[in-house]
Amino acid sequence: MAGRRSLAPSSQVSFPRARTSLARTSLARTVLPPLAALLVLLIGWQLYVMLSAVEPRILPSPLRVVEQGWRQREIIADHALATLTVTLIGFGISLVVAWVLAIWIDFVPGLRTAVLPLLVASQTLPIIAIAPLMILWFGFGLLPKVLVIVLVTFFPIALGLIEGFSAAGPRAGALLRAMGASRWQQFRYVRLPAALPRFFTALRIGITYAVVGAIFAEYVGAVEGLGIYMSLQKNSFRTDLVLAAVAVTAALSVSLFLVTYLVERLVVPWNRAGAGRG
Amino acid sequence: MRLDDLRLAFPTPAGPLPVLDGVSATIGRGEFVSIIGPSGCGKSTLFNSMAGLLQPDTGRLLIDDIDRTSSTAHCGYMPQQDLLFPWRTIAQNAALGLEVQGVPRREARQRARDLLPEFGLGGFEDARPSELSGGMRLRVALARTVLQERDVLLLDEPLGALDALTRTEMQDWLQRVWSRHRRTVIMVTHDVREATYLSDRILVLGPRPTRIVKDVTVRLARPRTIDTLTDPEFLRVEALLLRELRGDGSAGPRASNSPATT
């Protein structure tokens, strides 16, 4: 945004190419440092375990985690798939709930002040207490897990949308009204597109919450999934396999997180152009 | 266009705050009229009332003898900020008003493309607003206003955000656009020279609660150029306006706590 007034018309021609190489270097700059840091951490961990001869039951070395995890790869993959399915279904429903609620609030005056406190209150519910109750009420199937995911993720998304719809500001609304735009046209031409950058920020927060929510709901009680796998391995003191499942969970979260960036590039190309210049 | 005794007061905790105190004026078809007044006098309130965004308490707004009070969509409205939307290309931004009117998207954008070269924006049809300079963005905003094909264009300090040099260029350019399209233009400004340079008539507003205290006709040939700036008539009008704005002591900056004065 800061760069929106700056311009050399002549730079326009070379702009797309410049943008691509910029994206590439900034990708390398974003991805390489954390990977290097992770590597250093793992090496330190490995060395510590080798030198202190701590019991694997207490703290397995990273190499052992990889080795044991690899032996169980098919079982872990099955559980990971179950978790991914639950996450996507729950998050999909959460998205629908968030959009419907946010649009409803946007169109009905006064609803925002009535509903927003309830939404905030919903976030203060301790999931650690609610999740077991969900299992108690709805069994070990899909429903309780989906409910937990919806409960933990719809709020940041709904809030991002509600605030995003107003992001273009009252003056943009006045412009549209002076053009003779209906409420629906104002929504379609200004409020909706203006909300998309914030929506994607909220989406990223939401998707990481969704994975954590799914794991947590499974941990409390499930037939399959990484959460119940971790719980079972912990109970048989297979710390290495717990950590292997943790690593898979992390990989899953990061992958989903990256997918949101890809979708954002397709849906909100203008935002990236602005960010690249700013 | 006729303003007939417009009155408007904003409710405040301390009681109603009168802003418009009987504004009346008749503006001829094709005239370029500037509205000028001391800071905080209610220019923007008057402007928004003319655009139909604010409803006056009493009084009427007539266009071609039809009552248009507090109805929108009768004027091309250009606010102070360019308000170009980053998710639209230049042509799409310019076409927005037509799309709102229900013109099919393809046709609206084609009409925008046809007009943009005249506004010095040929070749930028598919650029994003962030790639344009302030002056260019302003021309897109004006193209969007002109394209709506309203008889009356309302411009709210359109050049206020520009640097001095760009501003002078844009004044010449605004004059050219106006002479070619011959719409009625009502421009709110606080710049005495700009008003004198561009207008056929200048309406001077008094301090809040405001009404029109002076109606000045500018008898300068068109097109106006740099030489106009030293014309005795230009200097006469400029001095007259400055005297009128500073004149009676009450026109100085006032403490204001009303949203209407922004």
Coordinates of C-alpha atoms in Angstrom, one line a residue:
Chain A
M1 CA 0.0 0.0 0.0
A2 CA 2.8 2.3 0.8
G3 CA 4.0 2.2 -2.8
R4 CA 0.7 2.9 -4.4
R5 CA 1.5 6.5 -5.4
S6 CA 4.9 5.9 -6.7
L7 CA 5.2 5.3 -10.3
A8 CA 7.3 5.4 -13.4
P9 CA 5.1 4.5 -16.3
S10 CA 8.2 3.1 -18.2
S11 CA 8.8 0.5 -15.4
Q12 CA 5.5 -1.0 -16.3
V13 CA 6.8 -3.1 -19.2
S14 CA 9.5 -4.9 -17.2
F15 CA 7.3 -5.2 -14.2
P16 CA 6.0 -8.7 -14.5
R17 CA 9.4 -10.2 -14.9
A18 CA 10.8 -8.1 -12.0
R19 CA 7.9 -9.4 -9.9
T20 CA 8.7 -13.1 -10.7
S21 CA 12.4 -12.8 -9.8
L22 CA 11.4 -10.8 -6.7
A23 CA 9.1 -13.6 -5.7
R24 CA 11.8 -16.2 -6.2
T25 CA 14.4 -14.5 -4.2
S26 CA 11.9 -13.6 -1.4
L27 CA 10.8 -17.3 -1.4
A28 CA 14.4 -18.4 -0.9
R29 CA 14.8 -15.7 1.8
T30 CA 11.7 -16.9 3.6
V31 CA 12.2 -20.6 3.3
L32 CA 16.0 -21.1 3.8
P33 CA 16.6 -19.5 7.2
P34 CA 13.9 -21.5 9.1
L35 CA 15.1 -24.7 7.4
A36 CA 18.7 -23.9 8.5
A37 CA 17.6 -23.2 12.0
L38 CA 15.6 -26.4 12.1
L39 CA 18.6 -28.4 10.9
V40 CA 20.8 -26.8 13.6
L41 CA 18.2 -27.7 16.2
L42 CA 18.0 -31.3 15.0
I43 CA 21.8 -31.7 15.0
G44 CA 22.0 -30.3 18.5
W45 CA 19.3 -32.7 19.7
Q46 CA 21.0 -35.7 18.0
L47 CA 24.3 -34.8 19.6
Y48 CA 22.7 -34.4 23.0
V49 CA 21.0 -37.8 22.9
M50 CA 24.2 -39.5 21.7
L51 CA 26.4 -37.9 24.4
S52 CA 24.0 -38.1 27.4
A53 CA 22.8 -41.6 26.6
V54 CA 19.3 -40.6 27.7
E55 CA 16.7 -43.4 27.5
P56 CA 14.9 -43.5 24.1
R57 CA 11.6 -43.8 26.1
I58 CA 12.3 -40.4 27.5
L59 CA 13.9 -38.7 24.6
P60 CA 14.6 -40.5 21.3
S61 CA 17.1 -39.1 18.9
P62 CA 15.7 -37.5 15.7
L63 CA 17.3 -40.2 13.6
R64 CA 15.5 -42.8 15.7
V65 CA 12.2 -40.9 15.3
V66 CA 12.7 -41.0 11.5
E67 CA 13.7 -44.6 11.5
Q68 CA 10.9 -45.9 13.6
G69 CA 8.4 -43.6 12.0
W70 CA 9.4 -44.9 8.6
R71 CA 8.8 -48.5 9.7
Q72 CA 5.3 -47.5 10.6
R73 CA 4.8 -45.3 7.5
E74 CA 1.8 -47.1 6.2
I75 CA -0.1 -47.0 9.5
I76 CA 0.9 -43.4 10.1
A77 CA -0.2 -42.5 6.5
D78 CA -3.6 -44.0 7.1
H79 CA -4.0 -42.0 10.3
A80 CA -2.8 -38.9 8.6
L81 CA -5.3 -39.3 5.8
A82 CA -8.1 -39.7 8.4
T83 CA -6.9 -36.5 10.1
L84 CA -6.7 -34.6 6.8
T85 CA -10.2 -35.7 5.9
V86 CA -11.6 -34.6 9.2
T87 CA -9.7 -31.3 9.0
L88 CA -10.9 -30.5 5.5
I89 CA -14.5 -31.4 6.1
G90 CA -14.6 -29.5 9.4
F91 CA -12.8 -26.5 7.9
G92 CA -15.1 -26.5 4.9
I93 CA -18.1 -26.4 7.1
S94 CA -16.5 -23.7 9.2
L95 CA -15.9 -21.6 6.1
V96 CA -19.6 -21.9 5.1
V97 CA -20.7 -21.0 8.6
A98 CA -18.3 -18.0 8.7
W99 CA -19.3 -16.7 5.3
V100 CA -23.0 -17.0 5.9
L101 CA -22.7 -15.4 9.3
A102 CA -20.5 -12.6 8.2
I103 CA -22.7 -11.7 5.2
W104 CA -25.8 -11.9 7.3
I105 CA -24.2 -9.5 9.9
D106 CA -23.1 -7.2 7.0
F107 CA -26.6 -6.9 5.6
V108 CA -28.6 -6.6 8.8
P109 CA -28.0 -3.3 10.6
G110 CA -27.5 -3.7 14.3
L111 CA -26.8 -7.4 14.2
R112 CA -23.1 -6.8 14.5
T113 CA -23.3 -5.4 18.0
A114 CA -25.7 -8.1 19.0
V115 CA -23.8 -11.1 17.7
L116 CA -20.1 -10.1 17.9
P117 CA -20.0 -10.5 21.8
L118 CA -21.5 -13.9 21.4
L119 CA -18.8 -14.8 18.9
V120 CA -16.1 -13.6 21.2
A121 CA -17.7 -15.6 24.1
S122 CA -17.6 -18.7 21.9
Q123 CA -13.8 -18.4 21.7
T124 CA -13.5 -18.4 25.5
L125 CA -15.0 -21.8 25.8
P126 CA -12.2 -24.1 27.0
I127 CA -11.9 -26.7 24.2
I128 CA -10.0 -29.0 26.5
A129 CA -13.3 -29.4 28.5
I130 CA -15.7 -29.2 25.5
A131 CA -14.0 -31.8 23.3
P132 CA -14.5 -34.7 25.7
L133 CA -18.2 -33.7 26.1
M134 CA -18.6 -33.7 22.4
I135 CA -17.3 -37.3 22.2
L136 CA -19.7 -38.1 25.1
W137 CA -22.7 -36.6 23.3
F138 CA -21.9 -37.5 19.6
G139 CA -19.7 -40.6 19.8
F140 CA -16.5 -41.5 18.1
G141 CA -17.6 -40.6 14.6
L142 CA -17.0 -37.6 12.4
L143 CA -19.5 -35.2 14.0
P144 CA -17.8 -34.3 17.3
K145 CA -14.5 -33.7 15.5
V146 CA -16.1 -31.5 12.9
L147 CA -17.9 -29.6 15.6
V148 CA -14.6 -29.0 17.5
I149 CA -12.9 -27.8 14.3
V150 CA -15.8 -25.5 13.5
L151 CA -15.9 -24.1 17.0
V152 CA -12.2 -23.2 17.0
T153 CA -11.9 -21.9 13.4
F154 CA -15.0 -20.1 12.4
F155 CA -14.4 -17.2 14.6
P156 CA -11.2 -15.8 13.2
I157 CA -12.6 -16.3 9.7
A158 CA -15.9 -14.7 10.4
L159 CA -14.2 -11.8 12.2
G160 CA -11.8 -11.3 9.3
L161 CA -14.7 -11.2 6.9
I162 CA -16.8 -8.8 9.1
E163 CA -14.0 -6.4 9.4
G164 CA -12.9 -6.9 5.8
F165 CA -16.3 -5.9 4.4
S166 CA -15.8 -2.5 5.9
A167 CA -12.1 -2.3 4.8
A168 CA -12.8 -0.1 1.8
G169 CA -14.2 2.6 4.1
P170 CA -17.3 4.8 4.3
R171 CA -16.2 7.0 1.4
A172 CA -16.1 4.1 -1.0
G173 CA -19.7 3.4 0.1
A174 CA -20.7 7.0 -0.4
L175 CA -19.2 6.9 -3.9
L176 CA -21.2 3.8 -4.8
R177 CA -24.4 5.3 -3.3
A178 CA -24.0 8.5 -5.3
M179 CA -23.7 6.3 -8.4
G180 CA -27.1 4.9 -7.4
A181 CA -25.8 1.5 -6.3
S182 CA -28.1 -0.8 -4.3
R183 CA -27.0 -2.4 -1.1
W184 CA -26.3 -5.6 -3.0
Q185 CA -24.3 -3.8 -5.6
Q186 CA -22.2 -2.1 -2.9
F187 CA -21.5 -5.5 -1.5
R188 CA -20.6 -7.0 -4.8
Y189 CA -18.5 -4.2 -6.2
V190 CA -16.7 -3.0 -3.1
R191 CA -17.3 -4.7 0.2
L192 CA -16.7 -8.3 -1.0
P193 CA -13.5 -7.7 -3.0
A194 CA -12.2 -5.4 -0.3
A195 CA -12.6 -8.2 2.3
L196 CA -10.6 -10.8 0.4
P197 CA -7.0 -9.9 1.6
R198 CA -8.2 -10.0 5.2
F199 CA -10.1 -13.2 4.5
F200 CA -6.9 -14.9 3.4
T201 CA -5.0 -13.8 6.5
A202 CA -7.9 -15.2 8.6
L203 CA -7.9 -18.3 6.5
R204 CA -4.2 -19.0 7.3
I205 CA -4.9 -18.6 11.0
G206 CA -7.9 -20.8 10.7
I207 CA -6.3 -23.7 8.9
T208 CA -3.6 -24.1 11.5
Y209 CA -6.2 -24.0 14.2
A210 CA -8.2 -26.6 12.3
V211 CA -5.3 -29.1 12.3
V212 CA -4.7 -28.6 16.0
G213 CA -8.5 -28.9 16.6
A214 CA -8.7 -32.2 14.7
I215 CA -5.7 -33.7 16.5
F216 CA -7.1 -32.6 19.8
A217 CA -10.6 -34.0 19.2
E218 CA -9.0 -37.3 18.0
Y219 CA -6.7 -37.4 21.0
V220 CA -9.7 -37.4 23.3
G221 CA -11.3 -40.3 21.5
A222 CA -11.4 -41.6 18.0
V223 CA -11.2 -44.7 15.9
E224 CA -8.5 -43.4 13.6
G225 CA -6.4 -40.3 13.1
L226 CA -3.0 -38.9 14.2
G227 CA -4.4 -37.7 17.5
I228 CA -5.6 -41.1 18.7
Y229 CA -2.4 -42.6 17.3
M230 CA -0.3 -40.3 19.4
S231 CA -2.4 -41.1 22.4
L232 CA -2.0 -44.8 22.0
Q233 CA 1.7 -44.6 21.4
K234 CA 2.2 -42.4 24.4
N235 CA 0.4 -45.0 26.5
S236 CA 2.8 -47.7 25.3
F237 CA 5.8 -45.4 26.0
R238 CA 6.7 -45.1 22.3
T239 CA 7.9 -41.5 22.5
D240 CA 9.7 -41.9 19.2
L241 CA 6.4 -42.7 17.4
V242 CA 4.6 -39.9 19.2
L243 CA 7.2 -37.5 17.9
A244 CA 7.0 -39.1 14.4
A245 CA 3.3 -38.4 14.4
V246 CA 4.0 -34.8 15.6
A247 CA 6.4 -34.3 12.7
V248 CA 3.7 -35.5 10.3
T249 CA 1.2 -33.2 11.8
A250 CA 3.5 -30.3 11.5
A251 CA 4.2 -31.1 7.8
L252 CA 0.4 -31.4 7.3
S253 CA -0.2 -27.9 8.8
V254 CA 2.6 -26.3 6.9
S255 CA 1.4 -27.8 3.6
L256 CA -2.2 -26.6 4.2
F257 CA -0.8 -23.2 5.1
L258 CA 1.1 -23.0 1.9
V259 CA -1.9 -24.0 -0.1
T260 CA -3.7 -20.9 1.2
Y261 CA -1.0 -18.8 -0.4
L262 CA -1.4 -20.5 -3.7
V263 CA -5.2 -20.0 -3.6
E264 CA -4.6 -16.4 -2.6
R265 CA -2.4 -15.7 -5.6
L266 CA -5.1 -17.0 -7.9
V267 CA -8.0 -15.2 -6.2
V268 CA -6.4 -11.9 -5.1
P269 CA -3.7 -11.1 -7.6
W270 CA -3.9 -7.4 -6.9
N271 CA -2.8 -7.8 -3.3
R272 CA 0.4 -9.5 -4.3
A273 CA 1.2 -6.9 -6.8
G274 CA 0.8 -4.2 -4.2
A275 CA 2.8 -6.1 -1.6
G276 CA 5.6 -6.7 -4.0
R277 CA 6.0 -3.0 -4.7
G278 CA 5.5 -1.8 -1.1
Chain B
M1 CA -29.9 23.0 -11.4
R2 CA -31.5 24.9 -8.6
L3 CA -30.9 24.9 -4.9
D4 CA -33.9 26.1 -3.1
D5 CA -33.4 27.3 0.5
L6 CA -31.5 24.2 1.7
R7 CA -31.3 23.9 5.5
L8 CA -29.6 21.2 7.5
A9 CA -28.6 20.7 11.1
F10 CA -26.7 17.8 12.6
P11 CA -27.9 16.5 15.9
T12 CA -25.3 16.7 18.6
P13 CA -25.5 16.0 22.4
A14 CA -25.6 19.8 22.8
G15 CA -28.6 20.2 20.5
P16 CA -28.9 20.6 16.8
L17 CA -25.9 22.1 15.1
P18 CA -27.1 24.1 12.1
V19 CA -24.7 23.8 9.1
L20 CA -26.7 24.9 6.1
D21 CA -28.7 28.0 6.7
G22 CA -30.8 28.5 3.6
V23 CA -28.5 27.9 0.6
S24 CA -30.1 29.0 -2.6
A25 CA -28.6 29.2 -6.1
T26 CA -29.4 28.7 -9.7
I27 CA -26.8 27.1 -11.9
G28 CA -27.2 27.1 -15.6
R29 CA -26.7 24.2 -17.9
G30 CA -23.1 23.8 -19.0
E31 CA -21.8 26.3 -16.4
F32 CA -18.5 25.7 -14.5
V33 CA -19.3 26.9 -11.0
S34 CA -17.0 26.7 -8.0
I35 CA -18.1 26.8 -4.4
I36 CA -15.6 28.3 -2.1
G37 CA -15.8 29.1 1.6
P38 CA -13.8 29.3 4.8
S39 CA -12.5 26.1 6.3
G40 CA -15.2 24.2 8.2
C41 CA -18.1 26.2 6.8
G42 CA -20.1 23.3 5.5
K43 CA -18.8 22.9 1.9
S44 CA -18.7 19.2 2.1
T45 CA -22.1 19.0 3.8
L46 CA -23.5 21.1 0.9
F47 CA -21.7 18.9 -1.6
N48 CA -23.1 15.7 -0.1
S49 CA -26.6 17.2 0.0
M50 CA -26.3 17.9 -3.7
A51 CA -25.2 14.4 -4.4
G52 CA -28.2 13.1 -2.4
L53 CA -26.0 11.5 0.2
L54 CA -27.4 13.8 2.9
Q55 CA -31.0 14.7 3.3
P56 CA -31.6 18.4 4.0
D57 CA -34.1 19.2 6.7
T58 CA -35.9 21.6 4.5
G59 CA -35.4 23.0 1.0
R60 CA -35.3 21.4 -2.4
L61 CA -32.8 20.4 -5.1
L62 CA -34.2 20.7 -8.6
I63 CA -32.6 19.5 -11.8
D64 CA -34.4 20.5 -15.0
D65 CA -37.3 21.5 -12.7
I66 CA -37.6 17.9 -11.4
D67 CA -37.3 17.5 -7.6
R68 CA -34.2 15.5 -6.9
T69 CA -33.8 16.2 -3.2
S70 CA -32.1 13.3 -1.4
S71 CA -32.2 11.0 -4.4
T72 CA -28.9 9.7 -5.6
A73 CA -27.7 8.8 -9.1
H74 CA -28.5 12.2 -10.6
C75 CA -25.0 13.6 -10.5
G76 CA -21.6 12.4 -11.5
Y77 CA -19.9 12.4 -8.1
M78 CA -16.1 12.7 -7.6
P79 CA -15.0 12.6 -4.0
Q80 CA -11.7 14.1 -2.6
Q81 CA -9.9 10.8 -2.8
D82 CA -9.6 9.1 -6.1
L83 CA -11.1 5.9 -4.6
L84 CA -9.8 3.6 -7.3
F85 CA -10.2 0.0 -6.4
P86 CA -7.1 -2.1 -6.5
W87 CA -8.9 -5.2 -7.6
R88 CA -10.0 -3.5 -10.8
T89 CA -7.9 -2.5 -13.7
I90 CA -7.9 1.1 -14.9
A91 CA -10.6 0.4 -17.6
Q92 CA -12.6 -1.6 -15.1
N93 CA -12.4 1.2 -12.5
A94 CA -13.5 3.8 -15.1
A95 CA -16.4 1.5 -16.1
L96 CA -17.7 1.0 -12.5
G97 CA -20.4 3.7 -12.7
L98 CA -21.8 2.2 -15.9
E99 CA -21.8 -1.3 -14.5
V100 CA -23.7 0.0 -11.4
Q101 CA -26.2 1.5 -13.8
G102 CA -26.8 -1.9 -15.3
V103 CA -24.8 -1.5 -18.6
P104 CA -23.5 -4.9 -19.5
R105 CA -20.0 -5.4 -18.3
R106 CA -18.4 -5.9 -21.7
E107 CA -20.1 -2.8 -23.1
A108 CA -19.2 -0.7 -20.1
R109 CA -15.6 -1.7 -20.2
Q110 CA -15.4 -1.0 -24.0
R111 CA -16.8 2.5 -23.5
A112 CA -14.2 3.1 -20.8
R113 CA -11.5 1.9 -23.2
D114 CA -12.8 4.2 -25.8
L115 CA -12.6 7.2 -23.5
L116 CA -9.3 6.6 -21.7
P117 CA -7.0 7.7 -24.5
E118 CA -8.7 11.1 -24.4
F119 CA -7.8 11.3 -20.8
G120 CA -4.2 10.6 -21.5
L121 CA -4.5 7.0 -20.3
G122 CA -4.1 5.2 -23.5
G123 CA -2.0 2.1 -23.0
F124 CA -2.8 1.9 -19.3
E125 CA -6.2 0.3 -19.7
D126 CA -5.1 -3.0 -18.1
A127 CA -2.8 -1.5 -15.5
R128 CA -3.6 -1.6 -11.8
P129 CA -4.2 1.7 -9.9
S130 CA -1.1 1.1 -7.9
E131 CA 1.0 1.4 -11.0
L132 CA -0.2 5.0 -11.7
S133 CA 0.9 8.4 -10.5
G134 CA -1.4 10.6 -8.5
G135 CA -2.2 12.8 -11.5
M136 CA -3.1 9.7 -13.6
R137 CA -5.2 8.2 -10.9
L138 CA -7.1 11.5 -10.7
R139 CA -7.8 11.3 -14.4
V140 CA -9.1 7.8 -14.1
A141 CA -11.4 9.0 -11.3
L142 CA -12.6 11.8 -13.5
A143 CA -13.1 9.5 -16.5
R144 CA -15.2 7.3 -14.2
T145 CA -17.3 10.4 -13.3
V146 CA -17.7 11.6 -16.9
L147 CA -18.5 8.2 -18.2
Q148 CA -21.7 8.0 -16.1
E149 CA -23.2 10.6 -18.5
R150 CA -24.9 12.7 -15.9
D151 CA -25.6 16.3 -16.8
V152 CA -24.1 17.6 -13.6
L153 CA -20.6 16.7 -12.3
L154 CA -19.9 17.3 -8.7
L155 CA -16.2 17.6 -7.9
D156 CA -15.1 17.8 -4.3
E157 CA -11.7 19.4 -4.2
P158 CA -10.6 17.1 -7.0
L159 CA -7.0 18.5 -7.2
G160 CA -6.5 18.9 -3.5
A161 CA -4.1 16.0 -3.0
L162 CA -1.7 16.9 -5.9
D163 CA 1.6 18.7 -5.8
A164 CA 1.6 22.3 -7.1
L165 CA 3.1 21.5 -10.5
T166 CA 0.8 18.6 -11.3
R167 CA -2.1 20.6 -10.0
T168 CA -1.5 23.4 -12.5
E169 CA -1.3 20.9 -15.3
M170 CA -4.5 19.2 -14.1
Q171 CA -6.3 22.5 -14.0
D172 CA -5.6 23.1 -17.7
W173 CA -6.5 19.6 -18.4
L174 CA -9.8 19.8 -16.4
Q175 CA -10.6 22.9 -18.4
R176 CA -10.1 21.0 -21.7
V177 CA -12.2 18.1 -20.6
W178 CA -15.0 20.5 -19.6
S179 CA -14.9 22.4 -22.8
R180 CA -15.2 19.2 -24.8
H181 CA -17.9 17.5 -22.8
R182 CA -19.8 20.7 -21.8
R183 CA -21.4 19.3 -18.6
T184 CA -22.5 21.4 -15.8
V185 CA -19.6 21.3 -13.3
I186 CA -19.9 22.2 -9.6
M187 CA -16.5 22.1 -8.0
V188 CA -15.9 22.6 -4.3
T189 CA -12.5 24.0 -3.6
H190 CA -10.6 26.1 -1.0
D191 CA -8.1 27.4 -3.6
V192 CA -9.1 31.0 -4.7
R193 CA -6.8 31.0 -7.7
E194 CA -8.0 27.6 -8.9
A195 CA -11.6 28.7 -8.6
T196 CA -10.9 31.9 -10.5
Y197 CA -8.9 30.2 -13.2
L198 CA -11.5 27.5 -13.9
S199 CA -14.9 28.9 -13.2
D200 CA -17.6 30.9 -14.9
R201 CA -19.1 31.7 -11.6
I202 CA -18.0 31.4 -8.0
L203 CA -20.4 31.0 -5.1
V204 CA -18.8 32.2 -1.8
L205 CA -20.1 30.5 1.3
G206 CA -20.1 32.3 4.7
P207 CA -19.0 30.8 7.9
R208 CA -21.1 28.1 9.5
P209 CA -24.1 28.0 9.6
T210 CA -23.5 28.8 6.0
R211 CA -25.3 30.4 3.2
I212 CA -24.2 32.0 -0.1
V213 CA -22.8 35.4 0.7
K214 CA -21.4 36.3 -2.7
D215 CA -22.1 35.3 -6.3
V216 CA -19.1 36.3 -8.4
T217 CA -19.1 36.1 -12.2
V218 CA -15.7 35.7 -13.8
R219 CA -15.5 37.5 -17.1
L220 CA -12.4 35.9 -18.6
A221 CA -12.1 34.6 -22.1
R222 CA -11.5 30.9 -22.7
P223 CA -9.4 28.9 -23.1
R224 CA -7.6 30.4 -20.1
T225 CA -3.8 30.2 -20.1
I226 CA -0.8 31.3 -18.0
D227 CA -1.5 34.8 -19.3
T228 CA -4.9 34.8 -17.7
L229 CA -3.2 34.8 -14.3
T230 CA -2.0 38.3 -14.9
D231 CA -5.2 39.6 -16.5
P232 CA -6.7 42.5 -14.5
E233 CA -10.0 40.7 -14.3
F234 CA -8.3 37.7 -12.8
L235 CA -6.6 39.8 -10.2
R236 CA -9.8 41.7 -9.4
V237 CA -11.8 38.5 -8.8
E238 CA -8.9 36.9 -6.8
A239 CA -8.7 40.0 -4.5
L240 CA -12.5 40.1 -4.2
L241 CA -12.6 36.5 -3.1
L242 CA -9.8 36.8 -0.6
R243 CA -11.4 39.9 0.9
E244 CA -14.7 38.1 1.1
L245 CA -13.2 35.0 2.7
R246 CA -11.1 36.9 5.3
G247 CA -13.3 39.9 5.4
D248 CA -15.7 40.1 8.3
G249 CA -13.6 38.6 11.0
S250 CA -15.8 35.7 11.6
A251 CA -14.3 33.8 8.7
G252 CA -11.2 32.7 10.6
P253 CA -10.6 29.1 11.7
R254 CA -13.2 28.1 14.2
A255 CA -13.3 25.5 16.8
S256 CA -15.3 22.7 15.3
N257 CA -16.5 19.4 16.7
S258 CA -18.9 18.5 13.9
P259 CA -18.3 15.6 11.5
A260 CA -19.7 17.8 8.8
T261 CA -16.7 20.1 8.7
T262 CA -14.2 17.6 7.4

